[in-house]
């Protein structure tokens, strides 16, 4: 059996759940699988999103929550940003266009080693990335294992 661990989901806190819900449903096409689930103490609501395979994100509404808007890299808290991986080039392009259309991203695609990355911010100003494998990356250029791009795309 496969005993390796993988990241199960992320949990974020927002002052306005409805705004965040619309963004993640319509722009990143995450599926809302549960809403108004009894939240943890101090939060008023909870939404659960799925990426089509598993729970990807929990969003807790806490009206007095601070957001990471306008904080520089490294000063956004213990988790700096989240990344969503899209293996398919067409899906990556379509999601990037939706990010541009909503004003969440400039759409600039940056090659970062074995990935292509588009930076964006969610409605709370939370920094995020959309990534896909970089078909032009050569792992031998840095002496890396050829399977590294496959690992990052999962």
XYZ file of N, CA, C and O in Angstrom:
616
model
N 0.835 -1.189 0.000
C 0.000 0.000 0.000
C 0.873 1.243 0.000
O 2.006 1.225 0.441
N 0.311 2.320 -0.461
C 1.033 3.593 -0.524
C 0.924 4.283 0.828
O -0.156 4.681 1.238
N 2.036 4.424 1.532
C 2.011 5.026 2.864
C 2.469 6.478 2.862
O 2.610 7.069 3.916
N 2.712 7.039 1.671
C 3.125 8.446 1.627
C 1.966 9.341 2.020
O 0.809 9.063 1.730
N 2.277 10.423 2.666
C 1.260 11.400 3.031
C 1.069 12.382 1.892
O 1.949 12.571 1.059
N -0.084 13.015 1.853
C -0.341 14.113 0.935
C -1.141 15.173 1.693
O -1.728 14.881 2.731
N -1.135 16.376 1.191
C -1.892 17.443 1.831
C -3.365 17.165 1.591
O -3.803 16.974 0.451
N -4.137 17.128 2.663
C -5.546 16.783 2.556
C -6.436 17.951 2.173
O -7.264 17.848 1.288
N -6.289 19.077 2.826
C -7.067 20.270 2.501
C -6.417 21.464 3.178
O -5.562 21.304 4.033
N -6.843 22.637 2.770
C -6.423 23.844 3.463
C -7.639 24.400 4.186
O -8.773 24.119 3.813
N -7.406 25.164 5.218
C -8.484 25.807 5.961
C -8.148 27.289 6.055
O -7.051 27.654 6.464
N -9.084 28.107 5.623
C -8.862 29.554 5.646
C -9.983 30.220 6.433
O -11.063 29.669 6.596
N -9.690 31.409 6.912
C -10.662 32.193 7.672
C -10.936 33.470 6.885
O -10.017 34.101 6.367
N -12.194 33.833 6.789
C -12.590 35.012 6.032
C -13.624 35.811 6.818
O -14.434 35.225 7.536
N -13.643 37.131 6.666
C -14.701 37.905 7.313
C -16.029 37.833 6.551
O -17.080 38.087 7.108
N -15.995 37.476 5.240
C -17.207 37.445 4.414
C -17.224 36.150 3.596
O -16.637 36.079 2.516
N -17.904 35.150 4.090
C -17.915 33.849 3.436
C -18.561 33.884 2.054
O -18.058 33.254 1.113
N -19.636 34.605 1.888
C -20.347 34.635 0.600
C -19.443 35.098 -0.536
O -19.430 34.522 -1.620
N -18.670 36.136 -0.311
C -17.754 36.668 -1.322
C -16.715 35.615 -1.706
O -16.438 35.385 -2.879
N -16.160 34.950 -0.715
C -15.159 33.917 -0.955
C -15.776 32.719 -1.670
O -15.179 32.153 -2.585
N -16.975 32.348 -1.260
C -17.658 31.210 -1.876
C -17.868 31.436 -3.376
O -17.572 30.574 -4.197
N -18.366 32.613 -3.740
C -18.578 32.921 -5.164
C -17.274 32.825 -5.946
O -17.234 32.292 -7.047
N -16.192 33.360 -5.382
C -14.900 33.348 -6.069
C -14.420 31.920 -6.314
O -14.083 31.547 -7.434
N -14.372 31.110 -5.272
C -13.832 29.758 -5.428
C -14.743 28.863 -6.267
O -14.257 28.003 -6.999
N -16.045 29.089 -6.231
C -16.958 28.306 -7.075
C -16.855 28.711 -8.544
O -16.771 27.850 -9.418
N -16.884 30.000 -8.822
C -16.978 30.463 -10.201
C -15.636 30.675 -10.885
O -15.535 30.499 -12.100
N -14.629 31.056 -10.162
C -13.339 31.324 -10.796
C -12.462 30.067 -10.822
O -11.913 29.707 -11.859
N -12.335 29.384 -9.706
C -11.512 28.177 -9.672
C -12.318 26.899 -9.852
O -11.760 25.812 -9.924
N -13.628 27.038 -9.943
C -14.538 25.915 -10.180
C -14.428 24.804 -9.135
O -14.571 23.632 -9.436
N -14.177 25.212 -7.881
C -14.273 24.243 -6.793
C -15.752 24.017 -6.529
O -16.573 24.920 -6.676
N -16.109 22.815 -6.152
C -17.501 22.488 -5.889
C -17.814 22.701 -4.414
O -17.123 22.180 -3.534
N -18.850 23.475 -4.134
C -19.325 23.659 -2.764
C -20.097 22.400 -2.390
O -21.121 22.099 -2.990
N -19.588 21.634 -1.433
C -20.247 20.377 -1.065
C -21.005 20.483 0.254
O -21.846 19.640 0.543
N -20.717 21.494 1.037
C -21.457 21.713 2.287
C -21.296 23.174 2.691
O -20.238 23.750 2.536
N -22.376 23.752 3.187
C -22.326 25.134 3.661
C -23.161 25.222 4.931
O -24.095 24.448 5.121
N -22.804 26.160 5.764
C -23.474 26.341 7.050
C -23.334 25.121 7.942
O -24.209 24.810 8.750
N -22.241 24.413 7.740
C -21.900 23.302 8.632
C -21.630 23.914 9.994
O -21.042 25.003 10.078
N -22.030 23.281 11.082
C -21.736 23.875 12.392
C -20.235 24.167 12.519
O -19.410 23.271 12.411
N -19.906 25.438 12.658
C -18.492 25.818 12.682
C -17.864 25.661 14.067
O -18.530 25.314 15.036
N -16.582 25.944 14.097
C -15.857 25.933 15.362
C -16.237 27.168 16.165
O -16.706 28.161 15.597
N -16.048 27.145 17.472
C -16.368 28.323 18.289
C -15.630 29.568 17.776
O -14.477 29.497 17.372
N -16.333 30.678 17.767
C -15.756 31.941 17.313
C -16.032 32.233 15.850
O -15.810 33.335 15.376
N -16.509 31.246 15.108
C -16.852 31.427 13.701
C -18.360 31.309 13.532
O -19.017 30.609 14.292
N -18.894 32.008 12.523
C -20.341 32.002 12.337
C -20.811 30.983 11.305
O -21.934 30.516 11.381
N -19.978 30.678 10.309
C -20.360 29.737 9.251
C -19.131 28.990 8.759
O -18.003 29.421 8.976
N -19.389 27.903 8.044
C -18.319 27.101 7.453
C -18.787 26.584 6.106
O -19.915 26.112 5.969
N -17.934 26.689 5.088
C -18.204 26.118 3.772
C -17.105 25.101 3.464
O -15.944 25.309 3.814
N -17.500 24.010 2.792
C -16.567 22.952 2.437
C -16.543 22.835 0.913
O -17.590 22.670 0.287
N -15.344 22.921 0.332
C -15.167 22.860 -1.115
C -14.407 21.603 -1.512
O -13.498 21.171 -0.815
N -14.769 21.053 -2.675
C -14.134 19.845 -3.200
C -13.527 20.172 -4.566
O -14.071 20.985 -5.319
N -12.406 19.538 -4.876
C -11.758 19.750 -6.173
C -12.151 18.685 -7.198
O -11.536 18.560 -8.240
N -13.163 17.901 -6.914
C -13.592 16.839 -7.809
C -13.100 15.473 -7.376
O -13.618 14.449 -7.796
N -12.071 15.462 -6.528
C -11.538 14.197 -6.029
C -11.655 14.091 -4.519
O -11.886 13.030 -3.979
N -11.445 15.187 -3.845
C -11.424 15.174 -2.382
C -11.719 16.577 -1.865
O -11.721 17.549 -2.628
N -11.950 16.682 -0.564
C -12.131 17.994 0.043
C -10.832 18.782 -0.137
O -9.748 18.298 0.177
N -10.937 19.974 -0.692
C -9.758 20.789 -0.975
C -9.606 21.950 0.000
O -8.501 22.347 0.321
N -10.733 22.511 0.459
C -10.641 23.701 1.289
C -11.841 23.811 2.218
O -12.967 23.529 1.828
N -11.563 24.242 3.432
C -12.597 24.628 4.381
C -12.478 26.142 4.550
O -11.379 26.659 4.738
N -13.589 26.841 4.466
C -13.585 28.292 4.647
C -14.483 28.627 5.839
O -15.687 28.370 5.812
N -13.868 29.182 6.869
C -14.574 29.551 8.087
C -14.866 31.040 8.052
O -13.983 31.845 7.770
N -16.103 31.425 8.351
C -16.446 32.846 8.412
C -16.307 33.323 9.851
O -16.897 32.765 10.776
N -15.475 34.341 10.011
C -15.273 34.997 11.306
C -15.307 36.497 11.007
O -14.338 37.054 10.482
N -16.424 37.172 11.285
C -16.598 38.561 10.854
C -15.480 39.525 11.244
O -15.220 40.481 10.518
N -14.792 39.286 12.342
C -13.725 40.209 12.749
C -12.338 39.743 12.301
O -11.325 40.275 12.750
N -12.276 38.786 11.382
C -10.984 38.249 10.928
C -10.182 39.292 10.161
O -10.732 40.051 9.358
N -8.886 39.307 10.389
C -7.980 40.133 9.593
C -7.656 39.373 8.323
O -7.645 38.144 8.302
N -7.398 40.099 7.244
C -7.025 39.461 5.987
C -5.576 39.794 5.656
O -5.032 40.786 6.141
N -4.936 38.978 4.814
C -3.515 39.195 4.508
C -3.259 40.230 3.419
O -2.150 40.350 2.932
N -4.262 40.979 3.036
C -4.109 41.945 1.952
C -2.927 42.880 2.184
O -2.712 43.385 3.277
N -2.179 43.101 1.130
C -1.075 44.066 1.091
C 0.085 43.769 2.030
O 0.852 44.671 2.360
N 0.232 42.541 2.463
C 1.399 42.175 3.256
C 2.435 41.552 2.322
O 2.098 40.739 1.471
N 3.709 41.901 2.465
C 4.732 41.361 1.568
C 5.046 39.889 1.843
O 4.759 39.364 2.922
N 5.638 39.244 0.849
C 6.059 37.853 0.963
C 6.880 37.671 2.234
O 7.736 38.472 2.551
N 6.586 36.630 2.971
C 7.308 36.350 4.209
C 6.717 37.022 5.435
O 7.133 36.739 6.549
N 5.759 37.923 5.247
C 5.137 38.622 6.375
C 3.625 38.409 6.409
O 2.891 39.176 7.006
N 3.172 37.347 5.756
C 1.742 37.078 5.669
C 1.265 36.101 6.733
O 0.132 35.676 6.722
N 2.133 35.701 7.617
C 1.773 34.734 8.642
C 2.515 33.430 8.420
O 3.341 33.323 7.515
N 2.216 32.434 9.223
C 2.963 31.181 9.129
C 2.736 30.425 7.825
O 3.572 29.633 7.418
N 1.616 30.670 7.133
C 1.404 30.104 5.806
C 1.388 31.287 4.843
O 0.510 32.145 4.918
N 2.356 31.336 3.937
C 2.488 32.492 3.065
C 1.469 32.504 1.930
O 0.882 33.528 1.619
N 1.276 31.392 1.269
C 0.314 31.327 0.168
C -0.084 29.873 -0.089
O 0.545 28.958 0.410
N -1.133 29.703 -0.877
C -1.603 28.384 -1.289
C -1.479 28.282 -2.802
O -1.534 29.287 -3.506
N -1.335 27.051 -3.289
C -1.215 26.820 -4.723
C -2.225 25.772 -5.166
O -2.375 24.745 -4.513
N -2.892 26.047 -6.261
C -3.802 25.099 -6.884
C -3.116 24.564 -8.136
O -2.633 25.341 -8.959
N -3.062 23.255 -8.288
C -2.387 22.627 -9.419
C -3.415 22.163 -10.434
O -4.405 21.517 -10.082
N -3.180 22.513 -11.695
C -4.017 22.089 -12.809
C -3.085 21.405 -13.812
O -2.173 22.038 -14.333
N -3.280 20.134 -14.055
C -2.381 19.392 -14.938
C -2.645 19.678 -16.417
O -1.735 19.626 -17.239
N -3.868 20.015 -16.770
C -4.275 20.204 -18.157
C -4.028 21.645 -18.615
O -4.458 22.598 -17.962
N -3.341 21.809 -19.752
C -3.002 23.144 -20.259
C -4.247 23.968 -20.585
O -4.282 25.174 -20.328
N -5.274 23.342 -21.164
C -6.492 24.084 -21.507
C -7.215 24.569 -20.253
O -7.695 25.699 -20.202
N -7.293 23.715 -19.234
C -7.939 24.112 -17.978
C -7.151 25.226 -17.298
O -7.732 26.149 -16.727
N -5.831 25.164 -17.379
C -4.965 26.208 -16.820
C -5.249 27.538 -17.521
O -5.423 28.572 -16.871
N -5.332 27.508 -18.847
C -5.617 28.724 -19.615
C -6.986 29.299 -19.302
O -7.138 30.516 -19.135
N -7.988 28.429 -19.208
C -9.346 28.891 -18.904
C -9.420 29.501 -17.502
O -10.031 30.556 -17.307
N -8.792 28.858 -16.525
C -8.795 29.397 -15.155
C -8.044 30.720 -15.106
O -8.474 31.653 -14.424
N -6.943 30.819 -15.840
C -6.176 32.070 -15.869
C -7.037 33.192 -16.449
O -7.057 34.311 -15.920
N -7.790 32.915 -17.503
C -8.674 33.944 -18.088
C -9.745 34.376 -17.089
O -10.056 35.561 -16.983
N -10.301 33.430 -16.332
C -11.305 33.804 -15.326
C -10.680 34.662 -14.227
O -11.305 35.605 -13.735
N -9.443 34.355 -13.850
C -8.742 35.171 -12.845
C -8.533 36.594 -13.359
O -8.719 37.561 -12.618
N -8.155 36.724 -14.620
C -7.973 38.047 -15.229
C -9.310 38.783 -15.289
O -9.405 39.957 -14.919
N -10.357 38.078 -15.743
C -11.683 38.703 -15.884
C -12.229 39.233 -14.566
O -12.975 40.210 -14.546
N -11.884 38.601 -13.452
C -12.368 39.057 -12.148
C -11.426 40.060 -11.492
O -11.693 40.526 -10.389
N -10.305 40.364 -12.155
C -9.343 41.308 -11.589
C -8.465 40.704 -10.505
O -7.770 41.424 -9.793
N -8.465 39.374 -10.400
C -7.676 38.705 -9.358
C -6.231 38.495 -9.770
O -5.380 38.194 -8.933
N -5.921 38.654 -11.071
C -4.570 38.392 -11.564
C -4.306 39.197 -12.825
O -5.234 39.528 -13.571
N -3.029 39.451 -13.070
C -2.631 40.049 -14.347
C -2.564 38.988 -15.436
O -2.541 39.316 -16.612
N -2.485 37.722 -15.025
C -2.383 36.621 -15.975
C -0.972 36.311 -16.404
O -0.749 35.435 -17.232
N 0.006 37.025 -15.832
C 1.396 36.770 -16.198
C 1.792 35.357 -15.765
O 1.618 34.974 -14.617
N 2.300 34.587 -16.728
C 2.722 33.212 -16.463
C 4.236 33.210 -16.237
O 4.995 33.649 -17.094
N 4.638 32.728 -15.073
C 6.055 32.685 -14.717
C 6.538 31.246 -14.636
O 5.954 30.436 -13.920
N 7.625 30.926 -15.348
C 8.195 29.590 -15.191
C 8.962 29.527 -13.871
O 9.800 30.375 -13.583
N 8.623 28.546 -13.058
C 9.303 28.337 -11.777
C 9.739 26.876 -11.766
O 8.966 25.996 -11.379
N 10.941 26.630 -12.242
C 11.442 25.266 -12.324
C 10.509 24.398 -13.134
O 10.190 24.709 -14.280
N 10.001 23.322 -12.539
C 9.179 22.381 -13.287
C 7.724 22.819 -13.468
O 6.917 22.061 -13.994
N 7.388 24.030 -13.048
C 6.008 24.482 -13.166
C 5.903 25.817 -13.888
O 6.865 26.581 -13.977
N 4.708 26.081 -14.382
C 4.322 27.400 -14.854
C 3.337 27.919 -13.822
O 2.433 27.194 -13.393
N 3.498 29.159 -13.402
C 2.728 29.679 -12.279
C 2.105 31.026 -12.610
O 2.743 31.884 -13.214
N 0.855 31.196 -12.190
C 0.153 32.474 -12.295
C -0.226 32.882 -10.872
O -0.912 32.146 -10.169
N 0.240 34.052 -10.452
C -0.089 34.567 -9.118
C -1.454 35.254 -9.175
O -1.805 35.889 -10.165
N -2.216 35.101 -8.096
C -3.491 35.804 -7.984
C -3.806 36.029 -6.519
O -3.139 35.494 -5.639
N -4.799 36.862 -6.268
C -5.267 37.082 -4.903
C -6.752 36.759 -4.852
O -7.491 37.009 -5.809
N -7.174 36.189 -3.734
C -8.594 35.907 -3.573
C -9.283 37.173 -3.067
O -8.621 38.203 -2.854
N -10.592 37.170 -2.889
C -11.295 38.390 -2.489
C -10.843 38.989 -1.162
O -11.061 40.176 -0.915
N -10.207 38.202 -0.295
C -9.682 38.731 0.970
C -8.264 39.261 0.831
O -7.661 39.684 1.806
N -7.696 39.210 -0.385
C -6.318 39.655 -0.586
C -5.304 38.568 -0.274
O -4.111 38.830 -0.200
N -5.772 37.353 -0.101
C -4.902 36.219 0.221
C -4.137 35.820 -1.036
O -4.728 35.556 -2.074
N -2.817 35.787 -0.987
C -2.034 35.428 -2.172
C -2.147 33.932 -2.476
O -2.116 33.101 -1.576
N -2.303 33.630 -3.745
C -2.449 32.260 -4.216
C -1.670 32.107 -5.519
O -1.291 33.095 -6.142
N -1.488 30.866 -5.918
C -0.890 30.557 -7.223
C -1.718 29.493 -7.910
O -2.274 28.614 -7.260
N -1.758 29.590 -9.210
C -2.294 28.537 -10.055
C -1.088 27.982 -10.804
O -0.314 28.767 -11.372
N -0.897 26.671 -10.776
C 0.278 26.091 -11.420
C -0.095 24.920 -12.299
O -1.103 24.251 -12.075
N 0.769 24.669 -13.276
C 0.692 23.469 -14.093
C 2.120 23.054 -14.439
O 3.046 23.865 -14.345
N 2.310 21.805 -14.841
C 3.661 21.379 -15.217
C 4.195 22.217 -16.383
O 3.450 22.584 -17.290
N 5.474 22.510 -16.350
C 6.138 23.255 -17.416
C 6.669 22.248 -18.427
O 7.640 21.549 -18.160
N 6.044 22.163 -19.617
C 6.467 21.159 -20.593
C 7.872 21.403 -21.138
O 8.482 20.494 -21.693
N 8.397 22.618 -20.981
C 9.723 22.943 -21.500
C 10.847 22.770 -20.488
O 12.006 22.981 -20.810
N 10.500 22.401 -19.262
C 11.515 22.283 -18.225
C 12.283 20.978 -18.383
O 11.704 19.916 -18.577
N 13.600 21.088 -18.263
C 14.470 19.917 -18.344
C 15.062 19.659 -16.969
O 15.911 20.425 -16.513
N 14.630 18.592 -16.288
C 15.145 18.325 -14.944
C 16.661 18.143 -14.922
O 17.303 18.428 -13.923
N 17.231 17.720 -16.037
C 18.682 17.534 -16.091
C 19.423 18.860 -15.956
O 20.584 18.886 -15.552
N 18.729 19.967 -16.245
C 19.379 21.282 -16.172
C 19.829 21.616 -14.752
O 20.709 22.448 -14.559
N 19.215 20.979 -13.758
C 19.656 21.202 -12.374
C 20.040 19.900 -11.692
O 20.169 19.833 -10.483
N 20.176 18.846 -12.487
C 20.551 17.553 -11.932
C 19.443 16.895 -11.140
O 19.690 16.066 -10.265
N 18.190 17.243 -11.430
C 17.047 16.707 -10.682
C 16.574 15.381 -11.269
O 16.800 15.087 -12.436
N 15.892 14.630 -10.467
C 15.269 13.384 -10.884
C 14.222 13.710 -11.955
O 13.414 14.616 -11.779
N 14.204 12.994 -13.082
C 13.231 13.291 -14.144
C 11.772 13.186 -13.698
O 10.889 13.745 -14.334
N 11.495 12.483 -12.614
C 10.113 12.336 -12.161
C 9.629 13.506 -11.307
O 8.478 13.527 -10.885
N 10.489 14.503 -11.061
C 10.094 15.609 -10.175
C 8.913 16.383 -10.732
O 8.012 16.773 -9.996
N 8.871 16.603 -12.039
C 7.738 17.337 -12.624
C 6.442 16.574 -12.425
O 5.395 17.157 -12.156
N 6.497 15.271 -12.499
C 5.313 14.447 -12.254
C 4.842 14.598 -10.815
O 3.650 14.720 -10.546
N 5.780 14.618 -9.886
C 5.417 14.771 -8.472
C 4.752 16.105 -8.215
O 3.771 16.183 -7.484
N 5.234 17.163 -8.830
C 4.681 18.490 -8.580
C 3.297 18.610 -9.203
O 2.430 19.281 -8.671
N 3.049 17.895 -10.297
C 1.757 17.993 -10.976
C 0.649 17.248 -10.245
O -0.516 17.424 -10.550
N 0.963 16.430 -9.277
C -0.091 15.642 -8.590
C -0.922 16.489 -7.680
O -0.535 17.365 -7.035
